[in-house]
Coordinates of N, CA and C in Angstrom, one line a residue:
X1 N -35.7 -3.1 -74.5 CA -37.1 -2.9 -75.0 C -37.0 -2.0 -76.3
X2 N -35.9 -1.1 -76.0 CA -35.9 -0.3 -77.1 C -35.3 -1.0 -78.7
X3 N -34.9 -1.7 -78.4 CA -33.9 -2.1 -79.4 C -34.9 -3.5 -80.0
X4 N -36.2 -3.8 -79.1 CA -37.2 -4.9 -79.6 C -37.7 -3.9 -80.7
X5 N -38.3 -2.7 -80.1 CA -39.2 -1.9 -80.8 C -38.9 -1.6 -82.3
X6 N -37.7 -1.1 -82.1 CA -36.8 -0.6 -83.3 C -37.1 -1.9 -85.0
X7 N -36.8 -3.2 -83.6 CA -36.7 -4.4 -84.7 C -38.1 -4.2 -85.3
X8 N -38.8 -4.6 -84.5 CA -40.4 -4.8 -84.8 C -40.5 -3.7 -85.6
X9 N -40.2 -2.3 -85.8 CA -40.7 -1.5 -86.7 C -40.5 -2.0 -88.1
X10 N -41.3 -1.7 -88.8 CA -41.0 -2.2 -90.6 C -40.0 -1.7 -91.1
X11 N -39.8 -2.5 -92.2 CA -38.2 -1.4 -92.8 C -39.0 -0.6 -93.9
X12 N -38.4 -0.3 -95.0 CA -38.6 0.8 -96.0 C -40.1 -0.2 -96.6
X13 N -40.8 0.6 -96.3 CA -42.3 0.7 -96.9 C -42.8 1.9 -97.4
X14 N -43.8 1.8 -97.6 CA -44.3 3.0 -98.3 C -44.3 4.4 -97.8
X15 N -44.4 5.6 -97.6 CA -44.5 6.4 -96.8 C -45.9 6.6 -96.0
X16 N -46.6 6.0 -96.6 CA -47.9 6.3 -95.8 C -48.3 5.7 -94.6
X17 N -47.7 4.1 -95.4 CA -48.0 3.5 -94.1 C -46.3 3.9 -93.3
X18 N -45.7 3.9 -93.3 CA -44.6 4.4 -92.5 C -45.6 5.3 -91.5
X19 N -45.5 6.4 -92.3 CA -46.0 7.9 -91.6 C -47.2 7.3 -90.2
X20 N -47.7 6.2 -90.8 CA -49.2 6.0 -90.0 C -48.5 4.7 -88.4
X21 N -47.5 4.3 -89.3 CA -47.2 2.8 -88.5 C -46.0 3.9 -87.6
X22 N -45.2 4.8 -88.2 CA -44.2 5.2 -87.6 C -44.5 6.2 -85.9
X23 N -45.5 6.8 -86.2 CA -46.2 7.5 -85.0 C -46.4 6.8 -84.4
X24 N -46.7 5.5 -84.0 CA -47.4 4.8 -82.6 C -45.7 4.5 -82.2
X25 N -45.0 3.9 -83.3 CA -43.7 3.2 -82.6 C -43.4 4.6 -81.9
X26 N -43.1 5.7 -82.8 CA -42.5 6.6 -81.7 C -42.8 7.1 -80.5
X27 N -44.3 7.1 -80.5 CA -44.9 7.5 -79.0 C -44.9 6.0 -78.4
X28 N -44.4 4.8 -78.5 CA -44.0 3.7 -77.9 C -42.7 3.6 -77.3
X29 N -41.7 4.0 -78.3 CA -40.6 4.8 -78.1 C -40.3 5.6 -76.9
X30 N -40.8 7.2 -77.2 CA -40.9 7.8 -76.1 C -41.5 8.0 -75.0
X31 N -42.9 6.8 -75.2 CA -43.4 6.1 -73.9 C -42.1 5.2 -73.0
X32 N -41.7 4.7 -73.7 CA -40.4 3.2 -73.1 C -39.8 3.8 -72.4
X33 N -39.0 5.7 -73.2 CA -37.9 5.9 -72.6 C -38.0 6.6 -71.6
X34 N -39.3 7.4 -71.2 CA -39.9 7.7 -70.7 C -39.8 7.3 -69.4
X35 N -40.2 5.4 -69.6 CA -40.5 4.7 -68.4 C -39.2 4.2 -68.0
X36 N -38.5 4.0 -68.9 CA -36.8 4.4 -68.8 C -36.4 5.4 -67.8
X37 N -36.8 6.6 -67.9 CA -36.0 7.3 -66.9 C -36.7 7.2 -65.6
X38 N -38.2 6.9 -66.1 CA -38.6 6.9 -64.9 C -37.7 5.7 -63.7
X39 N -37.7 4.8 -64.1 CA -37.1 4.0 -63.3 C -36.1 4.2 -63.0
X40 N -35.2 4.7 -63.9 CA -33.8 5.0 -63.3 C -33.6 6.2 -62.6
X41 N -34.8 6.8 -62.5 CA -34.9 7.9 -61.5 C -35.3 7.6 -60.0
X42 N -36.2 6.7 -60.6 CA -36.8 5.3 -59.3 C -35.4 4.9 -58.5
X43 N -34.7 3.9 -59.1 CA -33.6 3.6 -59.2 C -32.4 4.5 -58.2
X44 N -32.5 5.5 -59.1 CA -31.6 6.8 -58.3 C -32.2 7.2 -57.2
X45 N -33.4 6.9 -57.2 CA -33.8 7.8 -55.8 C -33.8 6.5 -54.4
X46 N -33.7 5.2 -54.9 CA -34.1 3.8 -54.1 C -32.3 4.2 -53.7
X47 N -31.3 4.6 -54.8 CA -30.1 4.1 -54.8 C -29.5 5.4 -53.8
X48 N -30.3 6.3 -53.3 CA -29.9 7.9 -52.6 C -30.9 7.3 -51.4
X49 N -31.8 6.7 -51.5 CA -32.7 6.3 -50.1 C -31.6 5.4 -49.4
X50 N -31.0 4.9 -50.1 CA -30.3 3.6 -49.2 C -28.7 4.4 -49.1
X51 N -28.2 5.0 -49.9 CA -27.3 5.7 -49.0 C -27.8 6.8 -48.3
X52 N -28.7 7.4 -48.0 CA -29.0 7.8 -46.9 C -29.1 7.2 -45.7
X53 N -29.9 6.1 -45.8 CA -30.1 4.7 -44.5 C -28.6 4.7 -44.0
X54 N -27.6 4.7 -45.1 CA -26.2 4.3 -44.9 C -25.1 5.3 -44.0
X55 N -25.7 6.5 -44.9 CA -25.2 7.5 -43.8 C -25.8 8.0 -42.3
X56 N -27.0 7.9 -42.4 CA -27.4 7.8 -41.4 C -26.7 6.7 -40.3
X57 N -26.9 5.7 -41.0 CA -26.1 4.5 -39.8 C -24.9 4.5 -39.3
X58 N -24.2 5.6 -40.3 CA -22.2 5.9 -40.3 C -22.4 6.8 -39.2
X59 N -23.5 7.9 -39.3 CA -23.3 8.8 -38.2 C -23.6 8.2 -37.2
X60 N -24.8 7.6 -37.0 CA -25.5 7.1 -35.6 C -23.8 6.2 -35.0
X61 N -23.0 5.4 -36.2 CA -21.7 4.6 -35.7 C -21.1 6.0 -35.1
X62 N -20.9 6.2 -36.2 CA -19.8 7.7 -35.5 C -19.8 8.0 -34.1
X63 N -21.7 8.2 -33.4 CA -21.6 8.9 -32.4 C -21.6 7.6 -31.5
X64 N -21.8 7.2 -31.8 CA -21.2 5.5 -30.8 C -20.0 5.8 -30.5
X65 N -19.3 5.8 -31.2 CA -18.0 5.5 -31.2 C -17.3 7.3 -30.6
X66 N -18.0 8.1 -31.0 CA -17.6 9.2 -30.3 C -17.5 9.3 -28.6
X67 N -18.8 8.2 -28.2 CA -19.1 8.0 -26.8 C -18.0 7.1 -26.6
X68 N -17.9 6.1 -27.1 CA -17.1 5.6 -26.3 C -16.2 5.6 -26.2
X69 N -15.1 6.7 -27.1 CA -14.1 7.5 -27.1 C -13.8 8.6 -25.4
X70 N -14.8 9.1 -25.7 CA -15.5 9.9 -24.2 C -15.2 9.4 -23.1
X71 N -15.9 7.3 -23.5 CA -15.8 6.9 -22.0 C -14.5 6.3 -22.1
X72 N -13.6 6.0 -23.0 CA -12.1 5.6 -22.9 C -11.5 6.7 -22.3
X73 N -11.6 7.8 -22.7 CA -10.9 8.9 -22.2 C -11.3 9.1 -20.5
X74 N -12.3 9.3 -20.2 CA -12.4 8.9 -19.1 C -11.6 7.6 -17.9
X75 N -12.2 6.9 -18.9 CA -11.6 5.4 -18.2 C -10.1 5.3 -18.4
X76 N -9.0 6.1 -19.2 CA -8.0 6.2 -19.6 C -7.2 7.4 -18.1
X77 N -8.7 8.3 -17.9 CA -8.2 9.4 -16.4 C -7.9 8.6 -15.3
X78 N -9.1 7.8 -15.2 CA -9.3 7.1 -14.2 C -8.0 6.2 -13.9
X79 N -7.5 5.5 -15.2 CA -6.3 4.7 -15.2 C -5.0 5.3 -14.5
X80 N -4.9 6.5 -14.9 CA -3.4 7.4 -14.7 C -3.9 7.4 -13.2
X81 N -4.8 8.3 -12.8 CA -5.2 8.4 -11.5 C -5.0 7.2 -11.2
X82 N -5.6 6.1 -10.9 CA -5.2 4.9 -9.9 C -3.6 4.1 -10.5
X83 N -3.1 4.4 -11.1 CA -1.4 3.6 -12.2 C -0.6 5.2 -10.8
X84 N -1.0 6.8 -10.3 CA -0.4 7.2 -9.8 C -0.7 7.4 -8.0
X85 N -2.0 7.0 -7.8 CA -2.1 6.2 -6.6 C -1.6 4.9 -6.2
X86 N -1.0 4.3 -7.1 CA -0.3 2.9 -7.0 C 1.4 3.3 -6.7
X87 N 1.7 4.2 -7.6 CA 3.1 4.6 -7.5 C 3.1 5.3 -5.7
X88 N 2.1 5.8 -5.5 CA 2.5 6.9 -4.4 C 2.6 5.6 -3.0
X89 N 1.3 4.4 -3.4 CA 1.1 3.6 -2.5 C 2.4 3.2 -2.2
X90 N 3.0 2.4 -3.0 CA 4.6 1.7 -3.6 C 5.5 2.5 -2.7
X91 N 5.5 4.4 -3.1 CA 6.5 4.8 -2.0 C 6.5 4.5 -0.4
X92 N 5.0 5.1 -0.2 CA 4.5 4.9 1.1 C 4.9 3.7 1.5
X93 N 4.5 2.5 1.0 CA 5.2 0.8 1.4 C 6.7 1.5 1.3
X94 N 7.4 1.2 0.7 CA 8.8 1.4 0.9 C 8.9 2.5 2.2
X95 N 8.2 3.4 2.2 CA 8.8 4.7 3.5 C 8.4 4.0 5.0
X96 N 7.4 3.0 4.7 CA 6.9 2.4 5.8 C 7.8 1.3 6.4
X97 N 8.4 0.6 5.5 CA 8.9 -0.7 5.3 C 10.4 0.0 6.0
X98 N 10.8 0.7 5.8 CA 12.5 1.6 6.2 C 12.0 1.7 7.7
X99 N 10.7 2.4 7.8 CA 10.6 2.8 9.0 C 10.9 1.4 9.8
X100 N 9.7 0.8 9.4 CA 9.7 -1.0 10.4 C 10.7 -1.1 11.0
X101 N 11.9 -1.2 9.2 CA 13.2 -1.8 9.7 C 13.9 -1.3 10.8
X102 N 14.0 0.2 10.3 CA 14.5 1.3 11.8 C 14.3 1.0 13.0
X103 N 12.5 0.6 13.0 CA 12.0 0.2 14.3 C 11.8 -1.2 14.7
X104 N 12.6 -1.9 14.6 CA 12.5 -3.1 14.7 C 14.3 -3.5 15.1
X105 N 14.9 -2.3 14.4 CA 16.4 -2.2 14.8 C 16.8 -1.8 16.6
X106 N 16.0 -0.7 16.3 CA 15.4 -0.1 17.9 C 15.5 -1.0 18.9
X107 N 14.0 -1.8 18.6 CA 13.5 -2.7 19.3 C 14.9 -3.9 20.0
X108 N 15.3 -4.3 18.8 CA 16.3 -5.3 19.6 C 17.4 -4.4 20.6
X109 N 17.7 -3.4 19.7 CA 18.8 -2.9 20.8 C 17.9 -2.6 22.1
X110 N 17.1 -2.1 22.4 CA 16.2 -1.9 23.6 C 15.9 -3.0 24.2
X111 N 15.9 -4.6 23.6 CA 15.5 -6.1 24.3 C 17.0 -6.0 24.8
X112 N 18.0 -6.0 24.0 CA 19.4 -6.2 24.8 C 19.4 -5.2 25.6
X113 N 19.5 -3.8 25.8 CA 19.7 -3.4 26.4 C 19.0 -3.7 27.8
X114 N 17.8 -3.7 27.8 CA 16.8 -4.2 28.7 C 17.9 -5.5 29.7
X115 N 18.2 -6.4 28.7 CA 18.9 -8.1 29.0 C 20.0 -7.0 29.7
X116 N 20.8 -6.4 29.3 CA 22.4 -6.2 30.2 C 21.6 -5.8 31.5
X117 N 20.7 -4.1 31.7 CA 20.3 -4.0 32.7 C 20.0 -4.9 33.8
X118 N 18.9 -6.0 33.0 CA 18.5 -7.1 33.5 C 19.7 -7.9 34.5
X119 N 20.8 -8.3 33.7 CA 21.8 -8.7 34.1 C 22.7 -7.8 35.2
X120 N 22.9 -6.8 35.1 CA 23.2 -5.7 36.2 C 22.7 -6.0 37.3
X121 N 21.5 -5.5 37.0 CA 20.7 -5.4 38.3 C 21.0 -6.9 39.3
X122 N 20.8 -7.6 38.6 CA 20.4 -8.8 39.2 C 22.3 -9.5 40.0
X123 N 23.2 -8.8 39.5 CA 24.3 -8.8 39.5 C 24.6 -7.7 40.9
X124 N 23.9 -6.3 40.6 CA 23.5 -5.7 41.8 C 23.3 -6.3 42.8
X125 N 22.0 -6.9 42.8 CA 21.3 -7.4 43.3 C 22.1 -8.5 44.3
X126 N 23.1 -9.3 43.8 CA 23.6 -10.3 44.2 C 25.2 -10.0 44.9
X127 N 25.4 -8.6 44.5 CA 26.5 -8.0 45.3 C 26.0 -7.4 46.6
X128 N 25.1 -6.9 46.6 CA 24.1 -6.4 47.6 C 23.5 -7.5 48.7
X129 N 23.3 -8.3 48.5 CA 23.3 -9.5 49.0 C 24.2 -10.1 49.9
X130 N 25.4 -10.1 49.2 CA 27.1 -10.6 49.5 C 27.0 -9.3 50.8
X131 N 27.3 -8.2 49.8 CA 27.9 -7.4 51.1 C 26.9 -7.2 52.3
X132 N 25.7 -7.2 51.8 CA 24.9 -7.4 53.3 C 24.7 -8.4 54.3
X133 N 25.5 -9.4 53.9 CA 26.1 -10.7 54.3 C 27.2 -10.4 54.8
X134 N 27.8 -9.7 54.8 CA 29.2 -9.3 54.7 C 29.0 -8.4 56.2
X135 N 28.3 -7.3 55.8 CA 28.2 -6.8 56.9 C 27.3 -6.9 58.1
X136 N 26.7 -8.3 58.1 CA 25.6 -9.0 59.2 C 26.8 -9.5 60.1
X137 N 27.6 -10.2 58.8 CA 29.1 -10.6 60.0 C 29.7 -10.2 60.4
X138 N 30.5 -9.3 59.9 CA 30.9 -7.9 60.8 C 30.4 -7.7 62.0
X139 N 29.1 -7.5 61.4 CA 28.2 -6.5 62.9 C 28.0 -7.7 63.9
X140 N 27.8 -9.1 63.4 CA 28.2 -10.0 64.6 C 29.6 -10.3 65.5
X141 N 30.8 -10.1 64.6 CA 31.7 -10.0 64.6 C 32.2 -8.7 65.1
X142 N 31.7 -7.9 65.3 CA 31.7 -6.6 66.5 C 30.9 -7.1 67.3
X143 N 29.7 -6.9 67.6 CA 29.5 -7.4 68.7 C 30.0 -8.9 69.7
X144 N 30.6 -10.0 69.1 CA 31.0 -10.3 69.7 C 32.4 -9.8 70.3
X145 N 33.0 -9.1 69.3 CA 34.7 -8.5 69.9 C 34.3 -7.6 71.0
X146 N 32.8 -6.8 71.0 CA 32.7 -5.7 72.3 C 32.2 -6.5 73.2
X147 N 31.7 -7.5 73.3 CA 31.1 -8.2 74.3 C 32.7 -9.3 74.7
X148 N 33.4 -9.6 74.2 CA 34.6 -9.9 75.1 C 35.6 -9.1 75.2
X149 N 35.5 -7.4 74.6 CA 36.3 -6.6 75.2 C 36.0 -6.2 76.3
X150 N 34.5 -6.4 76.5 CA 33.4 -6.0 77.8 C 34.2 -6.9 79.1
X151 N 34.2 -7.8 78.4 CA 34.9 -9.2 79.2 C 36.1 -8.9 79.4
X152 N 36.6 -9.1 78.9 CA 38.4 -9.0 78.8 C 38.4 -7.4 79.9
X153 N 38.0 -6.0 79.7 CA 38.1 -5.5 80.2 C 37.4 -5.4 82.1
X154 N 36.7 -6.1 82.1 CA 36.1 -7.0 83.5 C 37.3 -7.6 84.0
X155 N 37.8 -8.8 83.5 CA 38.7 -8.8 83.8 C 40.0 -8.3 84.4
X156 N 40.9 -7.1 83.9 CA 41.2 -6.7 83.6 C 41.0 -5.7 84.8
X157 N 40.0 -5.4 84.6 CA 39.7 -4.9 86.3 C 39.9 -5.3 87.6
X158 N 39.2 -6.2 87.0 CA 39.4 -7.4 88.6 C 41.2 -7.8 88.7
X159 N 41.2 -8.3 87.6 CA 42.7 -8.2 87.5 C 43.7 -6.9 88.1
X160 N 43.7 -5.9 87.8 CA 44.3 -5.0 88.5 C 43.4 -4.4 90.3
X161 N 42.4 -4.9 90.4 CA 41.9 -4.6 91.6 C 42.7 -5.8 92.7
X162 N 42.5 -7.1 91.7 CA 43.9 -8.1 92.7 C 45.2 -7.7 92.6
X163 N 46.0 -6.9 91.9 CA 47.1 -6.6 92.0 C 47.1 -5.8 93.1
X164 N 46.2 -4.5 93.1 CA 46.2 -3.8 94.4 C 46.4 -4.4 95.7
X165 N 45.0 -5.6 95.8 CA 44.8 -5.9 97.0 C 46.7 -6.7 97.3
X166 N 47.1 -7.3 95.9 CA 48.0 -7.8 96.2 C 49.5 -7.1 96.4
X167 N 49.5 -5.9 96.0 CA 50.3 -5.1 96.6 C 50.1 -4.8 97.5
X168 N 49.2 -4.2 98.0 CA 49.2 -3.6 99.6 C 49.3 -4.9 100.5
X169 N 48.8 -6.4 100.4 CA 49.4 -7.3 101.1 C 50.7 -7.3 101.1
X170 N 51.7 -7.3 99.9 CA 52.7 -7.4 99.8 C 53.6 -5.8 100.8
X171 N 52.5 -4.7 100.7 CA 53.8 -3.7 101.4 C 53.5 -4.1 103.0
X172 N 52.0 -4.9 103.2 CA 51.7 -4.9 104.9 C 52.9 -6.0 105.1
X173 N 53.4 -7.1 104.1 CA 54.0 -8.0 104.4 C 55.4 -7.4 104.8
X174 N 56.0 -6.4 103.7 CA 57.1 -6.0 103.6 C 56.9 -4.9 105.0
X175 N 56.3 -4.5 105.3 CA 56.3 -3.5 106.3 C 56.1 -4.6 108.0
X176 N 55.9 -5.6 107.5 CA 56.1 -5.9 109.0 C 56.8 -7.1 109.1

């Protein structure tokens, strides 16, 4: 605008009319530049409004981002805590798992052991059997040897009571 105005001013004329023509261009002039700064003050202040919106928005980002920093760090606690409840779990399975084995080692030797007993006993059991078998015969086997030593010695009696009677026949015989 400035550089129209300039044109449009007359060149070398007279002074009068200069002097009369030159006053409106200049207060045209310093009306323009005027409206010139005005705007670029407009301008500056539109161009300081909008980075303010801007900063404003960087902070408002900021504190976003500050929070969720907050909640990572948190959620980052929470992680170690359950990553070192996982390690402790892991031992406990392994301390557990040793034990089982331990007890499960136990266990059979206590089924076998149990099996030999088992086998014992029942081995007892069948000696016990035998020798009570053993000794039913016997004890029949005594009582039949006393019941024909009962006999035998009856006998035996009688037998020597006929020797007497048969001696003393024999001395009445020899005696007469």
């Amino acid at each position: 605008q400035i550089v129209q105005e300039k044109a449009s001013t007359p060149g070398p004329k007279s002074s009068a009319s200069s002097s009369t023509t030159a006053s409106p261009s200049l207060s045209n002039v310093l009306l323009s530049e005027k409206m010139e700064e005005k705007v670029q003050n407009l301008q500056l202040q539109q161009e300081i409004n909008n980075y303010k919106d801007e900063l404003k928005d960087l902070q408002e980002k900021l504190e976003t981002l500050k929070i969720k920093r907050a909640q990572d760090k948190e959620k980052m606690k929470d992680y170690e805590k359950i990553v070192l409840q996982n390690e402790q779990l892991i031992e406990f399975k392994t301390r557990i798992m040793e034990s089982q084995s331990a007890l499960q080692k136990e266990l059979q030797k206590a089924k076998h052991d149990a099996r030999e007993a088992v086998e014992a006993k029942d081995r007892h059991a069948d000696e016990m059997a035998d020798l009570s078998e053993t000794v039913e015969m016997a004890t029949l086997d005594k009582e039949m040897a006393e019941e024909k030593a009962e006999a035998l010695q009856l006998e035996l009696e009688a037998a020597r009571e006929k020797i007497e009677e048969l001696t003393l026949d024999l001395e009445i015989i020899k005696a007469e």
